[in-house]
Coordinates of C-alpha atoms and ligand atoms in Angstrom, one line a residue:
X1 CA 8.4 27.5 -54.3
X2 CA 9.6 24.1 -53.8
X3 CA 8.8 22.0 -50.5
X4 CA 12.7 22.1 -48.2
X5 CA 12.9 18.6 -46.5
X6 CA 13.9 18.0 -43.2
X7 CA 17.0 16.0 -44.7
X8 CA 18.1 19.0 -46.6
X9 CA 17.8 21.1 -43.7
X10 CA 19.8 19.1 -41.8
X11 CA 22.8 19.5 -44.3
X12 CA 23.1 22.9 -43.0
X13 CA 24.2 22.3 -39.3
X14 CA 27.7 24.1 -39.1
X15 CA 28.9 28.1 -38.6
X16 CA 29.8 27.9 -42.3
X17 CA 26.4 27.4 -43.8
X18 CA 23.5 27.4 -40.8
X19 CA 19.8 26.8 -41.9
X20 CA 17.2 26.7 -38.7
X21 CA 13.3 25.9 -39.3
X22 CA 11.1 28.1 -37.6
X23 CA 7.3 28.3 -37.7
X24 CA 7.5 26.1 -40.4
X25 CA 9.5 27.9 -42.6
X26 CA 13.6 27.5 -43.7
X27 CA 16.1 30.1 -43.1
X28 CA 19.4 30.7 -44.0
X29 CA 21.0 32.7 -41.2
X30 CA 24.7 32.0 -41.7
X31 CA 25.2 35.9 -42.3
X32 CA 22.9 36.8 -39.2
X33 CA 25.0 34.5 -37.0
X34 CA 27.3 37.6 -35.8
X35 CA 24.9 39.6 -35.5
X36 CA 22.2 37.9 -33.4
X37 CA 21.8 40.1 -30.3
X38 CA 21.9 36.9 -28.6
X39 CA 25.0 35.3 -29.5
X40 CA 25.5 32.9 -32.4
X41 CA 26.0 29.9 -30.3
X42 CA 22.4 29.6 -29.4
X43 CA 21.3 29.5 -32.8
X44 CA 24.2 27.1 -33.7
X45 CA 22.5 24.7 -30.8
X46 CA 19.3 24.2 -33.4
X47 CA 21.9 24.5 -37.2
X48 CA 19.9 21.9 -39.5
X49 CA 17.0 21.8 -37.2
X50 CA 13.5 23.5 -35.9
X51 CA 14.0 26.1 -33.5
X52 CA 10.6 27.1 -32.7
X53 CA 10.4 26.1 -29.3
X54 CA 13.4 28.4 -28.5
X55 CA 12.2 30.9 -30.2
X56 CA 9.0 31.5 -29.4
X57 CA 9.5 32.8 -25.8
X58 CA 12.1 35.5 -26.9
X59 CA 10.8 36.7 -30.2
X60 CA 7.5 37.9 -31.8
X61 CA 6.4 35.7 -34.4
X62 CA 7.6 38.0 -37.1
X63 CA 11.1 39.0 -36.0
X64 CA 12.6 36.7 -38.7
X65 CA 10.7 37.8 -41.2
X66 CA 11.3 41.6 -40.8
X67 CA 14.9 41.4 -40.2
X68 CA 16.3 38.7 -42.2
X69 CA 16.9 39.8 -46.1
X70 CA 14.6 38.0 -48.2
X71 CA 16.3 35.8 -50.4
X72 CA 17.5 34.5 -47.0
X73 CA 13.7 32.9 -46.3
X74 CA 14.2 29.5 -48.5
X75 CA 10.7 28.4 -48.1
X76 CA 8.4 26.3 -46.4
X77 CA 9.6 22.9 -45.0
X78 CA 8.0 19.6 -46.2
X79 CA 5.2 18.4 -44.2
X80 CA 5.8 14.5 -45.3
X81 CA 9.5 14.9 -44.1
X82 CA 8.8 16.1 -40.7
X83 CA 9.2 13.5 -38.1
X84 CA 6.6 14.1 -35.2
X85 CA 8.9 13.9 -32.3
X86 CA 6.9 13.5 -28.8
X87 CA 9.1 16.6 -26.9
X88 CA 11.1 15.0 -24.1
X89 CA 10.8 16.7 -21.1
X90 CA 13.2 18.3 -19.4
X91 CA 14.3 18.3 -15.7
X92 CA 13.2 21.6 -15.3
X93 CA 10.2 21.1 -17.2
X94 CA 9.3 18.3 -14.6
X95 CA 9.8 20.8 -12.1
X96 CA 8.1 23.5 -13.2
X97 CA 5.1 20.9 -13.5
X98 CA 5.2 19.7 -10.4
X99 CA 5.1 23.5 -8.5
X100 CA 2.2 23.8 -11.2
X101 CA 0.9 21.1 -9.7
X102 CA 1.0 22.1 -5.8
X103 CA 0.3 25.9 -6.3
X104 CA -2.4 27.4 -3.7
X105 CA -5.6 26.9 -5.5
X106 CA -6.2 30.1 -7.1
X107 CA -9.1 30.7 -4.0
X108 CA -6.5 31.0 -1.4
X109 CA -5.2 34.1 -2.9
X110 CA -5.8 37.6 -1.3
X111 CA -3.5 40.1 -2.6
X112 CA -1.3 40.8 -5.3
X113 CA 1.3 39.9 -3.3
X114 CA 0.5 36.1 -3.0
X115 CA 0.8 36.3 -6.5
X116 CA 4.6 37.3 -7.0
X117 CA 5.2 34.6 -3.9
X118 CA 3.4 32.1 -6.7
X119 CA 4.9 33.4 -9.2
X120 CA 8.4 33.3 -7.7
X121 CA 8.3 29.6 -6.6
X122 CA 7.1 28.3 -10.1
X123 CA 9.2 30.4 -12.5
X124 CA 12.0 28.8 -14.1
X125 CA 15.2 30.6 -12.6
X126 CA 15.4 32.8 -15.9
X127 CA 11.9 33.5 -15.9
X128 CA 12.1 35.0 -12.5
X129 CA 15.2 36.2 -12.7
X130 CA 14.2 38.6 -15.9
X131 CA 11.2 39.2 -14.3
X132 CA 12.1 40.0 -11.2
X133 CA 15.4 42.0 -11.3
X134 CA 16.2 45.9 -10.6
X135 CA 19.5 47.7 -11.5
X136 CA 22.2 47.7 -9.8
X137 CA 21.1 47.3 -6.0
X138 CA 17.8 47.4 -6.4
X139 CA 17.2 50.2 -4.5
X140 CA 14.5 52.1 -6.9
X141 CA 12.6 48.8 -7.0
X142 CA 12.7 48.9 -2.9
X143 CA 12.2 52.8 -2.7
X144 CA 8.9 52.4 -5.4
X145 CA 7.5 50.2 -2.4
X146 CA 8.3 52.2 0.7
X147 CA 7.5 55.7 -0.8
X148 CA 3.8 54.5 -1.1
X149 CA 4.0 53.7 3.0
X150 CA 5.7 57.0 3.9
X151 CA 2.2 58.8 2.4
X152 CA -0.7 58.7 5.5
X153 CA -4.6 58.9 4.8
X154 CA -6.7 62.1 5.9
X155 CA -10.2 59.8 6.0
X156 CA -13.3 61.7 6.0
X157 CA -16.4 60.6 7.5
X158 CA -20.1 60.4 7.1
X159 CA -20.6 60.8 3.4
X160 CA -23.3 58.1 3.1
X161 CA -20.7 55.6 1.1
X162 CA -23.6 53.1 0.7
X163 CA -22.3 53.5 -3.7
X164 CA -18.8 54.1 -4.6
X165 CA -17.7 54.4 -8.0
X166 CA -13.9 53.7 -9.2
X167 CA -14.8 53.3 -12.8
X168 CA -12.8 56.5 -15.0
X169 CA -11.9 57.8 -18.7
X170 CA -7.4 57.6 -19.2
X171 CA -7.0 59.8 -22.9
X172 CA -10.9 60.1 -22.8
X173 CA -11.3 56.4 -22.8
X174 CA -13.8 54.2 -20.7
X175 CA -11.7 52.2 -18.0
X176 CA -13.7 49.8 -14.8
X177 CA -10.6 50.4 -12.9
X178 CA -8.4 53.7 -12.3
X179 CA -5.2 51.2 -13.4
X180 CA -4.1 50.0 -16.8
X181 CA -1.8 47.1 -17.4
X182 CA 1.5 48.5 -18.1
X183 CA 3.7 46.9 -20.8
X184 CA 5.9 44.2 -19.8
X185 CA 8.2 42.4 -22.4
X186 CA 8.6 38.8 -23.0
X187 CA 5.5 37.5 -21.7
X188 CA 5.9 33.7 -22.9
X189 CA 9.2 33.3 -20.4
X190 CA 6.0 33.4 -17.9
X191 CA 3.3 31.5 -19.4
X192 CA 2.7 30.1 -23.1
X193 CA -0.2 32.1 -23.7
X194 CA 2.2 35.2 -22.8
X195 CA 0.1 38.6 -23.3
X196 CA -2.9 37.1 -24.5
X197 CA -3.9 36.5 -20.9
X198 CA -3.7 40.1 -20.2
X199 CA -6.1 40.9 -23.3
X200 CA -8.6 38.3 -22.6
X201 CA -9.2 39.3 -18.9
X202 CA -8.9 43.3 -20.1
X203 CA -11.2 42.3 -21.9
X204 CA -13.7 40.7 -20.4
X205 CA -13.0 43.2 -17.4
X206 CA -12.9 46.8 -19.5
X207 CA -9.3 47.3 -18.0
X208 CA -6.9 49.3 -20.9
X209 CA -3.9 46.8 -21.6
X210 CA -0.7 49.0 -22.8
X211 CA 0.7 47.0 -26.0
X212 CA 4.7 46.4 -25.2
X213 CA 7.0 46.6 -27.9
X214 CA 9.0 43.8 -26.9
X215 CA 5.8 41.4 -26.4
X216 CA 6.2 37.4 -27.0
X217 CA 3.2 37.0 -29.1
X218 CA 3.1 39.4 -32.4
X219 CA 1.3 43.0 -32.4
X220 CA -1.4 41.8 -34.6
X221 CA -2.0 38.6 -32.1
X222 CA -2.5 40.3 -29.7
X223 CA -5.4 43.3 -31.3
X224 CA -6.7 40.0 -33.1
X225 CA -7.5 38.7 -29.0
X226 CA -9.3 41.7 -28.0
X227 CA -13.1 41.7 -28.5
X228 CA -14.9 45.0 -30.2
X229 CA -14.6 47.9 -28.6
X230 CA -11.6 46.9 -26.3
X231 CA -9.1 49.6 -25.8
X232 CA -5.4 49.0 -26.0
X233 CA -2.4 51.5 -26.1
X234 CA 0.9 51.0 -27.5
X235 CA 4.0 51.2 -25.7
X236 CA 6.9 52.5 -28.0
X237 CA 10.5 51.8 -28.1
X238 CA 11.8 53.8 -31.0
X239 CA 14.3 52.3 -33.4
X240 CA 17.4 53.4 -34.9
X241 CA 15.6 53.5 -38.4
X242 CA 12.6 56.0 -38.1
X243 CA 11.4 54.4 -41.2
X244 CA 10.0 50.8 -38.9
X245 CA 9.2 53.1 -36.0
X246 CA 7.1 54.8 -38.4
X247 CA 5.3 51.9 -40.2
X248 CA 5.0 50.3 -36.8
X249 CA 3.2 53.4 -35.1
X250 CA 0.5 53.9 -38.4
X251 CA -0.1 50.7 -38.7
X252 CA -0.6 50.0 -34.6
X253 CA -3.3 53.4 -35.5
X254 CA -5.0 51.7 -38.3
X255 CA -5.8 48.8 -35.9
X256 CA -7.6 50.9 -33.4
X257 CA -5.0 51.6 -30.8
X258 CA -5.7 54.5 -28.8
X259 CA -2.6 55.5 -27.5
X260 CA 0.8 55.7 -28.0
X261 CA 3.1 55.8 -24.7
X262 CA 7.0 56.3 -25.8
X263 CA 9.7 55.2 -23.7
X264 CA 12.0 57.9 -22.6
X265 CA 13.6 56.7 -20.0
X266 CA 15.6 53.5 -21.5
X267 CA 18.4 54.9 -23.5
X268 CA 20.4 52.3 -22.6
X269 CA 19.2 49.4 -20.5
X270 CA 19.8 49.5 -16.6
X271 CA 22.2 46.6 -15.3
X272 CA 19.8 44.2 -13.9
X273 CA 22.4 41.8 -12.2
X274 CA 20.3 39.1 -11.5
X275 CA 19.3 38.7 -15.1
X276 CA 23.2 38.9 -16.3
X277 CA 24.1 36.2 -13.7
X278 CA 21.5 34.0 -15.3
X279 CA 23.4 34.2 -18.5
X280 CA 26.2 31.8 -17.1
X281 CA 24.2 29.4 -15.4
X282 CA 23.5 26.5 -17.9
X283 CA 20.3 24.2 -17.3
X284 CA 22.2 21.9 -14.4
X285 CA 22.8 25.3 -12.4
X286 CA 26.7 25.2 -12.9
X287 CA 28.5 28.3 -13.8
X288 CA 29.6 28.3 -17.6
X289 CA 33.6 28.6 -18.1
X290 CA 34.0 29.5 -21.3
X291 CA 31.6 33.0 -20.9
X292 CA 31.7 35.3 -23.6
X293 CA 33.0 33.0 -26.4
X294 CA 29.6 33.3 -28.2
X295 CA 30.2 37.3 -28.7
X296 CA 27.3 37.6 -25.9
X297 CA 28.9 40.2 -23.5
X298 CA 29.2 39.1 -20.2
X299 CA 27.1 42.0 -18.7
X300 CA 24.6 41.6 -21.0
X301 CA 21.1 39.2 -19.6
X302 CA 17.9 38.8 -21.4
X303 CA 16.9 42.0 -21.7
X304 CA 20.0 43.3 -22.8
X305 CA 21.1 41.0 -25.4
X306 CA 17.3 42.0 -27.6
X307 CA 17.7 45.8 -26.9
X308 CA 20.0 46.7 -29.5
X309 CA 17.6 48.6 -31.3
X310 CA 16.6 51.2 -29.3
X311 CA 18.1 54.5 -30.5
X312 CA 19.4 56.0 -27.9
X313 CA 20.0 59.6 -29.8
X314 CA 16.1 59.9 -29.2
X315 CA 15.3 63.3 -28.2
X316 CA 12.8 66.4 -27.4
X317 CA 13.5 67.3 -31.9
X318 CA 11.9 64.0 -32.3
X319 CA 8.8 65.1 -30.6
X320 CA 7.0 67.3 -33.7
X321 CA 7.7 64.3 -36.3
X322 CA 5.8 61.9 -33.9
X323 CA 3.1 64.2 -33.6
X324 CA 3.2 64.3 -37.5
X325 CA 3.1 60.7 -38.2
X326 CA 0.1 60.1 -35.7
X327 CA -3.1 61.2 -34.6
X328 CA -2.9 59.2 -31.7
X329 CA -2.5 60.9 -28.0
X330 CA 1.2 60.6 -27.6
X331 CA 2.0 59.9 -24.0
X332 CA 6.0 59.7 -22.9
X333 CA 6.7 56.9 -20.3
X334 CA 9.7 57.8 -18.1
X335 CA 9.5 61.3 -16.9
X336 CA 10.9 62.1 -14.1
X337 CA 11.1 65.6 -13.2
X338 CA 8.6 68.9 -13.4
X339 CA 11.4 70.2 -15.6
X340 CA 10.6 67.5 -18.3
X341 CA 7.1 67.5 -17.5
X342 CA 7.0 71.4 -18.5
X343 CA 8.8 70.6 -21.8
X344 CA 6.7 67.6 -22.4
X345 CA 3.7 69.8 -22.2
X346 CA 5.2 72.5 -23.8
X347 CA 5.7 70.2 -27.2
X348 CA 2.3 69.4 -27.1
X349 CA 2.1 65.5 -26.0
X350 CA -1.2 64.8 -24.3
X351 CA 0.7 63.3 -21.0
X352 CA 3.5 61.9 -18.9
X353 CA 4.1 58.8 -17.3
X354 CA 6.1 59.4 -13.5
X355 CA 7.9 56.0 -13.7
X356 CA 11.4 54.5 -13.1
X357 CA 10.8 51.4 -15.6
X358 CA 10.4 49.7 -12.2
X359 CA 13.2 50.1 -10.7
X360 CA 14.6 48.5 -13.4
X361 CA 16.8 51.4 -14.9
X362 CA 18.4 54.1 -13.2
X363 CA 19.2 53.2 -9.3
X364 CA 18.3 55.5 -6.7
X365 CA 16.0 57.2 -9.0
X366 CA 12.9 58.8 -6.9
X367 CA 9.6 57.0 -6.8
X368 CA 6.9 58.5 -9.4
X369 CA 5.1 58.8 -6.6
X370 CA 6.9 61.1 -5.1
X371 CA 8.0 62.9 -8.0
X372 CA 4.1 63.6 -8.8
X373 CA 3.8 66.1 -6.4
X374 CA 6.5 68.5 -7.6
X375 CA 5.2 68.3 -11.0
X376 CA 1.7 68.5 -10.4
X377 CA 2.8 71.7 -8.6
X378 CA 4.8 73.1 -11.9
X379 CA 2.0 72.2 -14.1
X380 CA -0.4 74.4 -12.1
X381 CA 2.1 77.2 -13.5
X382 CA 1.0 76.3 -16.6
X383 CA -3.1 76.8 -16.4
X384 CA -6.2 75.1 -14.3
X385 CA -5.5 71.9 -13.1
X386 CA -7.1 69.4 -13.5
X387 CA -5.8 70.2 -17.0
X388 CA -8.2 68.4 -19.5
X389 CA -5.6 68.4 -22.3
X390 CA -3.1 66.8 -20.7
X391 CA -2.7 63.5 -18.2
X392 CA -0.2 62.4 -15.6
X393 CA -0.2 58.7 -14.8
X394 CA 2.2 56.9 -12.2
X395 CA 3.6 53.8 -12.4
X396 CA 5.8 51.6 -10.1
X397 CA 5.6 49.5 -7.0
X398 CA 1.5 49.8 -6.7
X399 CA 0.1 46.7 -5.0
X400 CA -2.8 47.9 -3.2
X401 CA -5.9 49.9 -4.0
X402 CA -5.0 52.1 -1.4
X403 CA -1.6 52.8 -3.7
X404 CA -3.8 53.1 -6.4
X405 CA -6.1 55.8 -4.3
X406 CA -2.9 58.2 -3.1
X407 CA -2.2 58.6 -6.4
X408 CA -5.0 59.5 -7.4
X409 CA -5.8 61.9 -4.5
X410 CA -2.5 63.3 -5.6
X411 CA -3.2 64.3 -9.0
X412 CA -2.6 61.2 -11.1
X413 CA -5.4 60.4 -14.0
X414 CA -4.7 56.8 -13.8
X415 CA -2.0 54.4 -12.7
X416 CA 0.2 51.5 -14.5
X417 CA 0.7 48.1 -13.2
X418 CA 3.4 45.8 -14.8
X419 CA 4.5 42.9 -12.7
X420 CA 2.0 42.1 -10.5
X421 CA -0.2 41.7 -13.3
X422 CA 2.6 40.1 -14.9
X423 CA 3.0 38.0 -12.3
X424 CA -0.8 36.8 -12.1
X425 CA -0.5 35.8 -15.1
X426 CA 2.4 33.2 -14.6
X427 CA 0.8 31.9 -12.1
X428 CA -3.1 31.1 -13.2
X429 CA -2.9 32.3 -16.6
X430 CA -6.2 34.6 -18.0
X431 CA -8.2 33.7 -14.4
X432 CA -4.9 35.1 -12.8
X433 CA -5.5 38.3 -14.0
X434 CA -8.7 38.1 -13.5
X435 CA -8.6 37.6 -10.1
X436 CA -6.2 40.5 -9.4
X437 CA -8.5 43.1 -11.1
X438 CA -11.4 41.6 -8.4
X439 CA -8.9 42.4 -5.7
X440 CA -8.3 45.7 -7.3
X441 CA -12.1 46.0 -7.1
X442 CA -12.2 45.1 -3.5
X443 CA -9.7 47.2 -2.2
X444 CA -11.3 49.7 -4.1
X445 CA -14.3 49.7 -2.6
X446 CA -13.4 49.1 0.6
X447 CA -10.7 52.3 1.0
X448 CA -13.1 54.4 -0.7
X449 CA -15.4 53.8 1.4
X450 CA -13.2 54.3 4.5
X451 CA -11.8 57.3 3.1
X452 CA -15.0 58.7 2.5
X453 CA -14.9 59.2 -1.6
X454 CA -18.0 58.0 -3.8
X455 CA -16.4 58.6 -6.7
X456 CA -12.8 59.1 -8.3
X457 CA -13.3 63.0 -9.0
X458 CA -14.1 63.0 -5.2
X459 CA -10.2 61.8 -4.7
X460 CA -8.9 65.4 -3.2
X461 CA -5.2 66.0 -2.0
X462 CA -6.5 66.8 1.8
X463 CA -7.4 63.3 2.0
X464 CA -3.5 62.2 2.0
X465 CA -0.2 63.2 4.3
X466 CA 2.6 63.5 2.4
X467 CA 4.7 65.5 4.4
X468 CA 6.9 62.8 4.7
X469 CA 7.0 61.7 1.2
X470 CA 10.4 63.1 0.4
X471 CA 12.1 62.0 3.7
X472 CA 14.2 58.8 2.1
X473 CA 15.9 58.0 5.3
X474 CA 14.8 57.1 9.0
X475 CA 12.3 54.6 10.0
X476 CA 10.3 54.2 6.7
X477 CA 8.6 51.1 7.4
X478 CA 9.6 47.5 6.2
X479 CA 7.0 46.8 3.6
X480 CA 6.5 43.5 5.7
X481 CA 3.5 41.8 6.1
X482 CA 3.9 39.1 4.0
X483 CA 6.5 38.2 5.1
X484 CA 6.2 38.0 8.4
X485 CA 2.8 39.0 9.9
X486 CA 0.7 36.6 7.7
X487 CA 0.7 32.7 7.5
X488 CA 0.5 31.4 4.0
X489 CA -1.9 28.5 3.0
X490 CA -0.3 25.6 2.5
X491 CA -1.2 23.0 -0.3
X492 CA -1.1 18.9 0.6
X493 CA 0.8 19.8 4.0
X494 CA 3.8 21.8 1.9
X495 CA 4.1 25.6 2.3
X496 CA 5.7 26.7 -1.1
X497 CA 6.0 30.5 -0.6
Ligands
173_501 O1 12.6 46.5 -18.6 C1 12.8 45.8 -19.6 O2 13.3 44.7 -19.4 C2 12.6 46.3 -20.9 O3 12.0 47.3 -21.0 C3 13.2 45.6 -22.1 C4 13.9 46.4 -23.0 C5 14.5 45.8 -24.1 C6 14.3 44.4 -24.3 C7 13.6 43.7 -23.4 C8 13.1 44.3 -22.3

């Protein structure tokens, strides 16, 4: 195929014929205009040019690819005719610089905590606001936080601590910490690495990373980063043609993932409100008038505008075809009763996740944690437990080892952690994460220790009160250290948290 020039791109600038260069390569997408998720007018920003750059962040490198037709991929673009064009930088690209620039030094931070106070202060606005946001008023995201401080530890003594041992097996694979990194999407709002950071420090660190569907970088970037015998899972958001859930699912197999965690709980995406006020700002912070000329709905944010996909008609039928497409465990992320966790067993999947999509779809949904206990209650009804065949994991609001340890004591297998890790990652990159798996270790060793268990398997309910657990009123208490009770570093005289 012949070389496309810049020049001849460029012809193509308008609604009526609309070429963009991305990665190199020419597409037509004048047909695809009313139909981009996002609204045509931010594609019609880069007509007759490269759109890379804006790309990159929202879509895996082979979105194009897989859902434009083919005769609309014209072919590569002209080296010779590509004018090298030193980026300019923009105002908010100076800012984000400079808060680069006067972060803590990566040694001043303590907890995961520090680094979502980091992470807020250096995120662009959209960034954070994607990140960060809950549905409607955010009370899930509150409530995953606060249902942790309502549980109480039953410590026991003198058990010669002098070696404790946090290391476990999640769907009989090795894991350092009882905690896998959950799946977060869009990772290169965050960082420009996105999740490779998370797969480089998992590992170098033997943590299990949890492959998200809606990832920056590609699925096949992202096994290519891990190093031999690294364990990844896939997190699954089913589409509305089986046929590229299918293909997606075998082929995430054939590369050695070793679990597959479907979504169950996103039918439709939550309103996150901070995210859909972000859609109206422009770059100078000033409200847009004309909202909703681009065919973008107004309610819709980030999130929103790529989720289009996701069939909501998923349901329990659905489970015996994934079990016959796949020999991988099949996990389903989103439970949130014993009644579902009973039928989940009863078709046969090899686990539950307890998890509101942090706080991020129904409001005033219970905390996993809490719901854990009722289920590991009904699942007694259905044989031994701990049952061998089949594993619970919580996710949601865990910051501390000692979250990490209730769980446990409570029945978990493992637990997931999205944002904070998320949030490491923004802030230092790879050494980010890195760092909060050390204060994972830490902790770890520290409560168990104080609690008096040498090893996970010695994690027993007695050693938890959670009598309060389902009291959601009254004086739970503010989750507020950091904001009040500690003093933050400050960095050349400036406090930026
Ligand atoms: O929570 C989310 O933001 C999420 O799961 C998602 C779903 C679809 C598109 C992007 C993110």
């Amino acid at each position: 195929m012949s070389l496309i020039s810049t020049k001849a791109v460029a012809e193509h600038a308008s609604a009526s014929s609309c070429w963009i260069i991305v990665h190199g390569k020419v597409y037509d997408v004048t047909e695809f205009l009313p139909e981009h998720p996002g609204g045509s007018k931010i594609i019609l920003k880069y007509a007759g040019k490269d759109a890379t750059e804006a790309y990159d962040p929202i879509h895996p490198p082979d979105a194009i690819t897989t859902h434009l037709p083919k005769e609309k991929h014209l072919g590569a673009v002209d080296p010779n005719t590509v004018v090298k064009v030193v980026k300019e930088l923009t105002d908010e690209d100076r800012k984000h610089e400079a808060l680069m620039a006067a972060r803590p030094s990566i040694d001043e931070i303590i907890n995961l905590h520090d680094f979502e106070a980091v992470a807020k202060a250096i995120l662009p606005a959209k960034a954070w606001a994607y990140y960060s946001s809950a549905s409607d008023d955010e009370i899930t995201i509150r409530e995953n936080r606060a249902a942790y401080q309502r549980i109480w530890f039953r410590p026991r003594i003198l058990r010669d601590v002098s070696t404790v041992d946090w290391s476990t097996t999640i769907l009989g694979q090795r894991s350092t910490l009882p905690v896998y990194i959950s799946a977060t999407a869009l990772g290169k709002l965050g960082h420009p690495d996105g999740e490779l950071n998370l797969t480089r420090a998992a590992g170098k660190h033997g943590v299990i990373q949890m492959i998200p569907t809606l990832a920056s970088c590609s699925f096949d970037e992202i096994v290519d980063a891990a190093v031999p015998g690294q364990v990844q899972f896939l997190q699954l958001y089913v589409n509305r043609d089986r046929e590229i859930t299918k293909k997606y699912v075998q082929h995430a197999e054939k590369r050695g993932v070793k679990g597959l965690f479907i979504t169950v709980d996103a039918p439709q995406l939550g309103r996150r409100e901070k995210d859909m006020r972000m859609k109206f700002v422009d770059e100078s912070g000033v409200a847009k008038v004309q909202e909703g000329q681009d065919g973008v709905k107004k309610n819709e944010g980030v999130a929103r505008a790529i989720s289009s996909f996701i069939d909501p008609s998923l349901s329990w039928k659905d489970i015996p075809w994934f079990k016959s497409i796949t020999n991988m465990p099949i996990v389903l992320k989103g439970v949130a009763t014993p009644e579902d966790a009973l039928l989940a067993y009863d078709y046969g999947v090899q686990g539950i996740v307890l998890s509101n999509h942090g706080g991020r779809q129904l409001d005033t949904a219970r905390s996993g944690i809490e719901n854990l206990i009722e289920v590991v209650e009904a699942l007694k009804t259905r044989g031994p437990w701990p049952n061998p065949k089949f594993e619970v994991f919580v996710d949601g609001g865990i910051r501390r080892a000692s979250d990490v340890l209730k769980a446990i004591a409570l029945g978990a297998k493992a637990v997931g952690v999205g944002r904070a890790f998320m949030y490491s990652f923004c802030a230092y990159g790879q050494e980010g994460v890195e760092k909060a798996f050390q204060i994972f270790r830490d902790e770890l060793e520290m409560n168990m220790r104080l609690i008096g268990a040498r090893s996970i398997d010695e994690l027993v309910p007695q050693m938890v009160d959670a009598s309060a657990i389902h009291s959601h009123v009254g004086l739970t208490p503010a989750d507020n250290l950091y904001n009040t009770t500690c003093t933050y570093p400050t960095h050349s005289g400036v406090c930026i948290f």
